Coordinates of C-alpha atoms in Angstrom, one line a residue:
Chain A
M1 CA 110.1 84.0 103.7
T2 CA 110.8 87.8 103.7
G3 CA 114.7 87.5 104.4
R4 CA 116.3 85.7 107.1
F5 CA 115.1 87.8 110.3
P6 CA 111.8 89.8 109.1
L7 CA 110.8 92.7 111.1
P8 CA 107.8 91.2 112.7
G9 CA 104.5 93.4 111.5
P10 CA 101.2 94.0 113.6
G11 CA 99.9 91.1 112.8
R12 CA 102.7 88.7 113.5
I13 CA 103.3 90.3 117.0
A14 CA 99.4 89.5 117.4
W15 CA 99.7 86.1 116.5
A16 CA 102.7 85.9 119.0
A17 CA 101.0 86.8 121.7
L18 CA 98.0 84.8 121.7
A19 CA 100.3 81.8 121.4
I20 CA 102.4 82.7 124.4
L21 CA 98.9 83.3 126.0
F22 CA 97.7 80.4 124.7
F23 CA 100.7 77.8 125.6
C24 CA 100.2 79.7 129.9
L25 CA 96.8 78.7 130.3
P26 CA 97.4 75.4 131.8
L27 CA 99.3 77.4 134.1
M28 CA 96.7 80.0 135.1
G29 CA 94.5 77.6 136.5
L30 CA 92.3 76.3 134.0
P31 CA 90.3 73.2 135.1
P32 CA 91.7 69.7 134.3
N33 CA 88.8 69.1 132.0
R34 CA 88.8 72.3 129.9
V35 CA 92.7 71.4 129.6
G36 CA 91.2 68.1 128.6
L37 CA 89.6 69.7 126.0
L38 CA 92.3 71.9 124.4
N39 CA 94.3 68.6 124.2
H40 CA 91.7 66.6 122.5
I41 CA 91.3 69.9 120.2
G42 CA 95.5 69.6 119.8
L43 CA 95.1 66.0 118.5
Y44 CA 92.4 67.2 116.1
A45 CA 94.8 70.0 114.9
V46 CA 97.6 68.1 114.4
L47 CA 95.5 65.4 112.2
A48 CA 94.0 68.5 110.5
L49 CA 97.4 69.8 109.1
S50 CA 98.5 66.6 108.0
L51 CA 95.4 66.1 106.1
N52 CA 95.7 69.8 104.6
V53 CA 99.2 68.5 103.1
I54 CA 96.9 66.2 101.1
L55 CA 93.2 68.4 100.4
G56 CA 94.5 71.5 101.2
Q57 CA 97.8 72.0 99.0
A58 CA 97.7 69.0 97.0
G59 CA 94.0 69.4 96.6
M60 CA 92.8 65.5 96.6
F61 CA 89.7 64.9 98.0
H62 CA 90.7 62.5 100.8
M63 CA 88.0 61.5 103.6
G64 CA 89.8 58.7 104.9
H65 CA 92.8 59.9 107.1
A66 CA 91.2 58.2 110.5
A67 CA 92.2 55.1 108.8
F68 CA 96.2 56.5 108.7
F69 CA 95.7 57.6 112.1
A70 CA 94.5 54.0 113.4
V71 CA 97.8 52.7 112.0
G72 CA 99.9 54.8 114.2
A73 CA 97.6 54.5 117.0
Y74 CA 97.5 50.4 116.9
A75 CA 101.5 50.5 115.8
T76 CA 101.9 51.9 119.1
A77 CA 99.5 49.9 121.3
I78 CA 100.6 46.9 119.8
L79 CA 104.6 47.5 120.3
N80 CA 104.0 49.1 123.4
T81 CA 101.3 46.3 125.4
V82 CA 102.9 43.3 123.7
C83 CA 106.7 44.1 123.1
G84 CA 107.3 46.1 125.9
W85 CA 108.4 49.1 123.8
S86 CA 108.7 52.4 125.2
I87 CA 106.3 55.2 123.8
L88 CA 108.6 57.1 122.6
A89 CA 110.7 54.4 120.7
T90 CA 107.2 53.5 119.3
L91 CA 106.9 57.2 117.2
P92 CA 108.9 56.5 114.5
V93 CA 107.5 53.1 113.6
A94 CA 104.1 54.2 114.0
G95 CA 104.6 57.1 111.4
A96 CA 106.8 54.8 109.0
A97 CA 104.0 52.0 109.2
A98 CA 101.4 54.7 108.2
G99 CA 102.9 56.4 105.6
L100 CA 103.8 52.6 104.3
F101 CA 100.3 51.9 104.7
A102 CA 99.5 55.0 102.6
A103 CA 102.0 54.2 100.2
L104 CA 100.4 51.0 99.2
V105 CA 97.0 51.6 99.1
A106 CA 97.2 54.7 97.4
A107 CA 99.3 54.2 94.5
P108 CA 96.7 52.5 92.8
I109 CA 93.6 55.1 93.7
I110 CA 96.3 58.2 92.7
H111 CA 94.9 58.9 89.5
L112 CA 91.3 59.1 90.4
R113 CA 89.9 62.5 90.4
G114 CA 87.8 64.3 93.3
D115 CA 84.7 62.5 93.8
Y116 CA 85.7 59.3 92.7
L117 CA 89.2 59.5 94.9
L118 CA 86.8 60.7 97.8
L119 CA 84.9 57.4 97.7
V120 CA 87.6 55.2 97.7
T121 CA 88.8 56.8 100.5
I122 CA 85.7 56.2 102.3
G123 CA 86.1 52.7 101.7
I124 CA 89.6 52.7 102.6
V125 CA 88.7 53.6 106.5
E126 CA 85.6 51.5 106.5
I127 CA 87.9 48.6 105.6
V128 CA 90.6 49.5 108.0
R129 CA 88.2 49.6 111.1
I130 CA 86.3 46.0 110.2
F131 CA 89.9 44.5 109.9
L132 CA 90.6 46.0 113.5
I133 CA 87.2 44.6 114.8
N134 CA 88.3 41.0 113.3
D135 CA 91.1 41.0 115.8
P136 CA 93.9 39.4 113.2
F137 CA 96.1 37.3 114.9
G138 CA 94.8 38.2 117.9
L139 CA 96.5 41.4 118.2
T140 CA 94.2 44.6 118.0
G141 CA 91.7 43.2 120.7
G142 CA 88.8 42.8 118.3
A143 CA 86.0 45.4 118.7
N144 CA 87.3 46.0 122.5
G145 CA 90.5 47.7 121.9
L146 CA 93.6 47.4 123.3
I147 CA 93.8 48.6 126.7
N148 CA 96.8 49.3 129.7
I149 CA 98.8 51.1 126.9
A150 CA 101.9 53.3 129.2
R151 CA 102.1 56.6 128.9
P152 CA 105.4 58.7 127.4
V153 CA 108.2 59.3 129.3
I154 CA 110.4 61.9 127.9
L155 CA 114.2 62.5 129.3
G156 CA 113.0 60.6 132.8
F157 CA 110.0 63.0 133.6
K158 CA 106.8 60.9 132.9
I159 CA 103.7 62.5 130.8
T160 CA 100.3 61.8 133.0
R161 CA 98.2 64.5 133.7
P162 CA 96.5 66.6 131.6
P163 CA 98.9 69.8 131.5
H164 CA 101.6 67.3 130.8
F165 CA 99.8 66.4 127.7
F166 CA 99.1 70.0 126.5
Y167 CA 102.5 71.2 126.4
L168 CA 103.3 67.6 124.8
I169 CA 100.2 67.8 122.3
W170 CA 100.3 71.5 121.5
G171 CA 104.7 71.3 121.4
F172 CA 104.2 68.7 119.0
A173 CA 101.7 70.9 117.0
A174 CA 104.0 73.9 116.9
V175 CA 106.8 72.2 115.4
S176 CA 104.4 70.3 112.7
M177 CA 103.3 74.2 112.0
L178 CA 106.5 75.1 111.2
L179 CA 107.8 71.8 109.2
F180 CA 104.5 72.1 107.2
H181 CA 105.1 75.9 106.6
W182 CA 108.9 74.9 105.4
L183 CA 107.6 72.2 103.1
E184 CA 104.8 74.4 101.9
N185 CA 107.6 76.6 100.5
S186 CA 109.7 74.7 98.8
R187 CA 110.1 72.8 95.2
F188 CA 107.4 70.5 97.0
G189 CA 104.4 72.5 98.3
R190 CA 105.0 74.5 95.2
A191 CA 104.4 71.3 93.1
L192 CA 101.2 70.3 94.9
N193 CA 99.7 73.7 94.4
F194 CA 100.5 72.9 90.6
I195 CA 98.7 70.0 91.2
R196 CA 95.6 71.3 92.4
E197 CA 95.6 74.2 90.1
D198 CA 95.9 72.0 86.9
T199 CA 97.2 68.2 86.8
V200 CA 98.0 68.0 83.0
A201 CA 99.5 71.4 82.9
A202 CA 101.9 70.5 86.1
E203 CA 102.8 67.4 84.1
G204 CA 103.3 69.1 80.9
V205 CA 105.5 71.6 82.2
G206 CA 107.5 68.7 84.1
V207 CA 106.5 67.8 87.4
D208 CA 106.1 63.9 88.2
T209 CA 102.3 64.3 88.9
A210 CA 101.8 60.6 89.9
R211 CA 104.5 60.6 92.4
Y212 CA 104.0 64.1 94.0
K213 CA 100.2 62.8 94.9
L214 CA 101.8 59.6 96.1
M215 CA 104.7 61.9 98.2
A216 CA 101.4 64.3 100.1
F217 CA 99.3 60.9 100.7
V218 CA 102.7 59.2 102.8
I219 CA 103.7 62.7 104.3
G220 CA 100.4 63.3 105.6
A221 CA 100.0 59.4 107.1
V222 CA 103.2 59.9 108.6
W223 CA 102.0 62.6 110.6
A224 CA 99.0 61.3 111.1
G225 CA 100.6 57.9 112.4
F226 CA 102.6 60.4 114.9
A227 CA 99.4 62.3 116.1
G228 CA 98.0 57.8 116.5
T229 CA 100.9 57.9 119.3
L230 CA 100.2 60.3 120.8
Y231 CA 96.5 60.0 121.2
A232 CA 97.3 56.0 122.4
S233 CA 99.7 57.2 124.9
Y234 CA 97.3 59.9 125.9
M235 CA 94.1 58.1 126.0
R236 CA 95.4 54.6 127.6
T237 CA 93.0 52.4 125.8
I238 CA 91.7 52.6 122.1
S239 CA 89.4 50.5 120.2
P240 CA 87.8 50.7 116.6
G241 CA 85.3 52.9 117.2
S242 CA 87.8 55.7 117.7
F243 CA 88.8 55.7 114.2
S244 CA 85.6 55.8 112.4
F245 CA 84.3 57.4 109.0
W246 CA 83.2 59.8 111.2
E247 CA 85.9 61.0 112.5
S248 CA 87.5 61.5 108.8
V249 CA 84.9 63.9 108.1
V250 CA 85.4 65.8 110.9
L251 CA 88.7 66.5 109.8
F252 CA 87.6 67.2 106.4
M253 CA 85.7 69.2 107.8
I254 CA 88.6 71.1 109.7
V255 CA 90.0 71.7 106.7
I256 CA 87.5 73.1 104.5
L257 CA 86.2 75.5 107.1
G258 CA 89.2 76.6 108.3
G259 CA 90.3 77.3 105.1
S260 CA 92.0 74.6 102.9
G261 CA 95.8 75.4 102.2
N262 CA 96.0 77.8 105.5
Q263 CA 97.7 76.2 108.3
K264 CA 95.7 79.0 110.9
G265 CA 92.7 78.3 109.2
V266 CA 93.4 74.6 109.8
L267 CA 94.1 75.8 113.5
A268 CA 91.1 77.5 113.7
G269 CA 88.7 75.0 112.2
A270 CA 90.2 72.9 114.8
F271 CA 89.0 74.9 117.7
L272 CA 85.7 75.7 115.9
V273 CA 84.9 71.9 115.0
V274 CA 85.8 70.1 117.8
G275 CA 85.8 73.2 120.7
L276 CA 82.2 74.8 119.9
P277 CA 80.1 71.8 120.4
E278 CA 82.0 71.1 123.8
V279 CA 81.4 74.6 124.9
F280 CA 77.4 74.4 123.8
R281 CA 77.1 71.2 125.7
F282 CA 74.5 72.8 127.8
L283 CA 72.2 72.9 124.7
K284 CA 71.9 69.2 125.2
D285 CA 70.7 67.4 121.9
S286 CA 69.8 70.7 120.3
R287 CA 73.4 71.8 120.1
L288 CA 74.3 69.3 117.2
M289 CA 71.8 71.5 115.5
F290 CA 73.0 74.9 115.9
F291 CA 76.1 73.3 114.8
G292 CA 74.7 72.5 111.6
A293 CA 72.9 75.8 111.2
A294 CA 76.5 77.2 111.9
L295 CA 78.6 74.9 109.3
V296 CA 75.2 75.7 106.6
L297 CA 75.8 79.6 107.0
M298 CA 79.4 79.4 107.1
M299 CA 79.4 77.5 103.8
I300 CA 76.8 80.1 102.5
F301 CA 78.4 83.3 103.3
R302 CA 82.2 82.5 103.4
P303 CA 82.9 79.2 101.3
Q304 CA 86.2 79.7 101.1
G305 CA 86.8 79.2 104.6
L306 CA 87.4 81.3 108.0
F307 CA 91.0 82.2 106.6
P308 CA 91.4 81.9 102.4
P309 CA 95.1 80.4 101.2
R310 CA 97.5 82.9 101.2
R311 CA 100.0 83.7 98.4
R312 CA 103.7 82.9 99.3
T313 CA 105.8 86.0 99.4
Y314 CA 109.1 85.7 97.7
A315 CA 112.3 88.0 98.3
P316 CA 111.8 90.3 96.3
P317 CA 115.0 89.4 93.8
P318 CA 117.2 92.3 94.1
E319 CA 117.5 93.0 90.3
A320 CA 113.9 93.3 90.1
S321 CA 113.2 95.8 93.2
Chain B
M1 CA 122.5 67.1 63.3
I2 CA 119.0 66.2 63.5
I3 CA 117.8 66.6 67.1
L4 CA 113.9 65.4 67.1
S5 CA 112.4 62.8 63.9
L6 CA 109.4 61.5 63.8
N7 CA 109.3 57.9 62.1
N8 CA 105.5 56.9 60.4
L9 CA 103.5 58.2 63.2
T10 CA 99.8 57.6 63.0
K11 CA 97.2 58.2 65.7
S12 CA 93.4 57.7 65.6
F13 CA 90.7 58.4 67.7
G14 CA 87.9 55.7 67.2
G15 CA 87.4 55.7 63.7
L16 CA 88.7 58.9 62.8
V17 CA 92.6 59.1 61.6
A18 CA 94.0 61.8 62.9
V19 CA 97.7 61.6 62.0
A20 CA 98.5 59.1 59.4
G21 CA 102.5 58.1 59.1
V22 CA 103.7 61.5 59.7
S23 CA 107.8 61.6 59.3
F24 CA 109.8 64.5 59.2
E25 CA 113.1 65.6 60.8
V26 CA 114.3 68.7 62.8
E27 CA 118.0 69.6 62.8
R28 CA 119.1 71.5 65.7
G29 CA 118.9 75.5 65.1
D30 CA 115.7 74.8 63.2
V31 CA 112.6 77.2 63.7
M32 CA 110.6 74.9 62.1
G33 CA 106.8 75.8 61.3
L34 CA 104.0 73.3 61.1
I35 CA 101.2 74.5 59.1
G36 CA 98.2 73.2 57.6
P37 CA 94.3 74.0 57.2
N38 CA 92.5 73.4 60.5
G39 CA 91.8 69.6 61.5
A40 CA 95.0 68.9 59.8
G41 CA 96.5 67.1 62.5
K42 CA 99.2 69.6 63.8
T43 CA 98.0 69.8 67.3
T44 CA 98.0 66.1 67.5
V45 CA 101.1 65.5 66.2
F46 CA 102.2 68.2 69.0
N47 CA 100.4 66.1 71.4
L48 CA 102.8 62.8 70.7
I49 CA 105.6 64.4 70.6
T50 CA 105.3 66.0 73.9
G51 CA 103.6 62.6 75.7
A52 CA 100.3 64.1 76.0
S53 CA 99.1 60.9 73.5
R54 CA 100.3 57.6 72.9
P55 CA 101.0 57.0 69.2
D56 CA 99.3 53.9 67.4
D57 CA 102.0 53.5 65.7
G58 CA 105.4 54.6 64.8
H59 CA 108.5 56.2 66.7
I60 CA 109.6 59.6 68.3
F61 CA 113.3 59.9 68.6
F62 CA 114.7 63.0 70.4
D63 CA 118.1 63.4 71.0
G64 CA 119.0 59.6 70.9
R65 CA 116.0 58.6 73.1
R66 CA 112.9 57.2 72.0
L67 CA 109.9 59.3 73.2
E68 CA 106.9 57.3 72.5
R69 CA 106.5 55.8 75.6
L70 CA 107.4 58.6 77.8
K71 CA 105.2 60.5 80.6
P72 CA 104.9 64.2 79.4
H73 CA 107.3 65.3 82.8
R74 CA 109.9 62.5 81.4
I75 CA 110.2 64.2 78.4
V76 CA 110.2 67.8 79.7
H77 CA 112.9 66.3 81.7
L78 CA 114.7 65.1 78.7
G79 CA 115.1 68.9 77.4
L80 CA 111.5 69.2 75.3
A81 CA 109.3 71.8 76.3
R82 CA 105.7 73.1 75.4
T83 CA 103.3 75.4 75.0
F84 CA 99.2 75.0 75.5
Q85 CA 97.3 76.0 72.2
T86 CA 94.5 76.9 74.9
I87 CA 96.9 79.0 77.8
R88 CA 97.2 76.6 80.7
L89 CA 98.5 79.0 83.3
F90 CA 98.3 78.4 86.8
P91 CA 96.0 81.5 86.7
R92 CA 95.4 81.8 90.8
L93 CA 99.5 81.7 91.3
S94 CA 101.7 84.6 90.7
V95 CA 103.7 85.2 87.4
L96 CA 106.6 84.1 89.4
E97 CA 105.6 80.9 90.4
N98 CA 104.4 80.0 87.2
V99 CA 107.6 80.0 86.2
L100 CA 109.3 78.4 88.8
S101 CA 107.1 75.6 87.8
G102 CA 109.0 75.6 85.0
A103 CA 112.3 74.9 86.8
H104 CA 111.0 72.3 89.2
C105 CA 112.2 69.7 87.0
R106 CA 115.9 71.1 87.2
M107 CA 115.5 71.3 91.0
K108 CA 116.8 68.6 92.9
S109 CA 115.9 69.2 96.4
S110 CA 114.0 66.3 98.1
I111 CA 110.9 66.7 100.6
I112 CA 113.2 66.3 104.0
S113 CA 115.7 68.7 103.0
S114 CA 112.6 70.6 102.0
L115 CA 110.7 70.0 105.5
L116 CA 113.8 70.7 107.2
R117 CA 114.7 73.5 105.1
L118 CA 118.3 72.4 104.8
P119 CA 121.0 74.9 103.8
A120 CA 121.3 73.3 100.3
Q121 CA 117.3 73.5 99.7
R122 CA 117.5 77.4 100.6
R123 CA 120.7 77.8 98.3
E124 CA 118.7 76.0 95.3
E125 CA 115.3 77.9 96.1
K126 CA 117.5 81.3 95.8
A127 CA 119.4 80.0 92.6
A128 CA 115.9 79.1 91.3
L129 CA 114.4 82.7 92.0
G130 CA 117.1 84.0 90.2
R131 CA 116.7 82.2 86.9
A132 CA 113.2 82.6 87.2
M133 CA 113.6 86.2 87.3
A134 CA 115.7 86.0 84.5
E135 CA 113.3 84.6 82.2
L136 CA 110.9 87.0 83.0
R137 CA 113.2 89.1 82.0
F138 CA 113.9 87.7 78.5
V139 CA 110.2 87.6 77.8
G140 CA 109.7 91.1 79.3
L141 CA 107.4 90.7 82.0
D142 CA 109.6 90.9 85.0
G143 CA 108.0 93.9 86.2
L144 CA 104.7 92.2 86.6
W145 CA 106.7 89.3 89.3
R146 CA 104.3 89.8 91.6
A147 CA 101.0 89.6 89.9
E148 CA 98.6 87.0 89.5
A149 CA 99.1 85.0 86.5
G150 CA 95.3 84.8 85.4
S151 CA 95.5 89.2 85.2
L152 CA 97.5 89.6 82.6
S153 CA 96.2 89.8 79.4
Y154 CA 96.4 87.9 76.5
G155 CA 99.5 88.5 75.1
D156 CA 101.6 88.3 78.2
Q157 CA 99.8 85.2 79.1
R158 CA 101.4 83.4 75.9
R159 CA 104.8 85.2 76.6
L160 CA 104.2 84.0 80.2
E161 CA 103.8 80.5 79.1
I162 CA 106.7 80.7 76.9
A163 CA 108.7 82.4 80.2
R164 CA 107.8 78.7 81.6
A165 CA 108.7 76.3 79.4
L166 CA 112.0 78.0 78.8
A167 CA 112.7 77.8 82.8
S168 CA 112.7 73.8 82.4
E169 CA 116.1 74.9 80.5
P170 CA 114.8 73.0 76.8
K171 CA 116.8 71.7 74.4
L172 CA 114.0 72.0 72.0
I173 CA 110.8 74.2 72.7
V174 CA 107.4 73.2 70.8
L175 CA 105.0 76.4 70.5
D176 CA 101.5 75.5 69.7
E177 CA 100.0 78.7 68.0
P178 CA 102.0 81.5 70.1
A179 CA 100.6 84.3 68.1
G180 CA 96.9 83.4 68.6
G181 CA 94.6 86.1 69.7
M182 CA 97.8 88.8 69.5
N183 CA 97.6 91.7 68.3
E184 CA 100.0 93.5 65.5
R185 CA 102.2 94.9 68.2
E186 CA 102.5 91.7 69.7
T187 CA 103.0 89.6 66.9
L188 CA 105.8 91.9 66.3
E189 CA 107.4 91.3 69.4
L190 CA 106.7 87.7 69.4
R191 CA 108.9 87.6 65.8
D192 CA 111.9 89.2 68.0
L193 CA 111.4 86.8 71.0
V194 CA 111.4 84.0 68.6
A195 CA 114.6 85.0 67.0
R196 CA 116.1 85.5 70.5
I197 CA 115.4 82.2 71.6
R198 CA 117.0 80.2 68.6
A199 CA 119.9 82.8 69.5
K200 CA 120.2 80.9 72.5
D201 CA 120.9 77.8 71.1
I202 CA 117.5 76.2 71.1
T203 CA 115.8 74.5 68.7
V204 CA 111.7 75.9 68.1
I205 CA 109.2 74.0 66.2
L206 CA 106.0 76.0 66.2
I207 CA 102.3 75.7 64.6
E208 CA 100.8 79.1 63.5
H209 CA 98.1 80.1 61.3
D210 CA 99.4 83.8 60.8
M211 CA 101.1 82.9 57.5
S212 CA 103.4 86.2 57.1
F213 CA 104.6 85.3 60.8
V214 CA 105.0 82.1 59.9
M215 CA 106.9 83.0 56.5
E216 CA 109.4 85.6 58.5
V217 CA 110.7 83.1 61.4
C218 CA 110.3 80.0 60.1
N219 CA 113.6 78.6 58.1
K220 CA 111.7 75.3 57.3
I221 CA 108.1 74.6 56.9
V222 CA 106.3 71.2 57.1
V223 CA 103.1 71.4 55.4
M224 CA 100.1 69.0 56.7
E225 CA 96.7 68.0 55.3
N226 CA 94.2 65.1 56.2
G227 CA 96.6 63.6 58.9
A228 CA 99.4 63.3 56.2
V229 CA 102.8 65.5 55.2
I230 CA 101.9 67.2 51.6
A231 CA 105.2 69.4 51.3
R232 CA 108.4 70.0 53.5
G233 CA 111.0 72.5 53.0
S234 CA 112.1 76.0 52.6
P235 CA 109.3 79.0 53.0
D236 CA 109.9 80.0 49.6
S237 CA 110.1 76.4 47.6
V238 CA 106.6 75.6 49.9
R239 CA 104.9 78.9 48.6
R240 CA 105.0 77.6 45.4
D241 CA 104.0 74.1 46.0
Q242 CA 101.0 72.9 44.1
R243 CA 99.6 71.2 46.6
V244 CA 99.9 73.6 49.1
V245 CA 98.3 75.9 47.0
E246 CA 95.5 74.0 46.5
A247 CA 95.3 72.6 50.1
Y248 CA 94.5 75.9 51.5
L249 CA 92.7 77.7 48.3
G250 CA 91.0 74.4 46.7
A251 CA 91.8 72.6 44.3
D252 CA 90.1 73.8 40.8
E253 CA 87.8 71.0 39.8
D254 CA 88.4 71.2 35.8

């Protein structure tokens, strides 16, 4: 936030160049299966960025993010296949449904600290998964899930092939990063950091800690719901298996490994945690062993994550400079 | 005009009665000192006033409102700010952000306007930065606005806590041992700071062990012992009070 039009430094230019190069990848003849992998990483990135608000910014150990993702995906799938809504029209509803669900389940547990919250959020993700398997009101299709979900149509253009989805998913990720960056640099973002640093002190200086914790959950869940819409229309088939506890662990790992509180770090974490095991697929079953070893080494030598959280910058007030 | 009144306040922890029927009043413009030996219940009284704990019995009236069922952030919002006995800054955040935490409750931008960085949010943010810098200048820390709060000296951290409390635009500020751990020069500066806070029409209550400091800055003193008020009045009258002398020096057994 150094003025409205900051002069870009070399770091900024390098990141911009990297971003432009990345967005050109599908045009440069990248094979479809590789584009598919990037799409997958993009979905995880959006989810991890939304988890970052809760885990990275507010410091709440939440390991049930797949539950909110599931609510969004099923909201889209049901509205599309049963009610015949277009995918785009289901997006706000999926976000709202996930946000409402988060408000309901988080309200009674928001005061729990650290590992206690962690345990309850693990419970939530399991409850949702089992609920979906039980096919309530014949809506969720049980263990088989829902099929024949439509493709999104934007301004008359039907998004079908992996490169199309690449631009949809990564465009959404880019917009999310911008909005979350703004949110981070506001009284809301600061309030979450005060809560993370010292909840008692935050309450004592006038921050409504219970409300802001809940809001962090709701914002994170709304975005996970949006990601659910993208996922449902990308896969065309969803089932409870896609929203397991393991998915929550992966998201948790992305945020912690990347650098909780730092969006660039979270992005790097998504590439690392989702991308690397695929790249090393030729190692067959032993790849998970290498992956595990990498995690352990990471936690020993760089526990703060790839990109540790950065301090906010403020425009120097004229009187002070 | 009475700004704060405690009415028969009682609080016990398990079997220990920490505060037993404490009543006193604070007038607008006062600098009131709350003194007493260790374990007299002073900090418990502060915690009851600021909402950190709830009284078992009794009432607290502040500016015409009852406080004893309100959460701490609500009390700050009503205009009653505090500092902590054991410094509780956000040590990994910058000096400026620590002061902005106090300004938080006077800001109104919603989550949506923050998410979309609407013009009103940007204006408010700019105004808050200006206010926070003004508070830092007031306590003499404006040159350190970029520094990490945890890197400041002990005395500077105490002053930063005061700046943070002032940023919430309080009518009454509650200082828990503000001179604790300060050297002589810093204590002298603090005396001047308290006088300037009073000049801003902010009422002050403070707990302090440094008697010369208390006698200098306070116009009214309440003395506690074993959870009860044993004396109150001007510094001179309290100094001469027989029970106060006994509480501090020990009673003559004969």
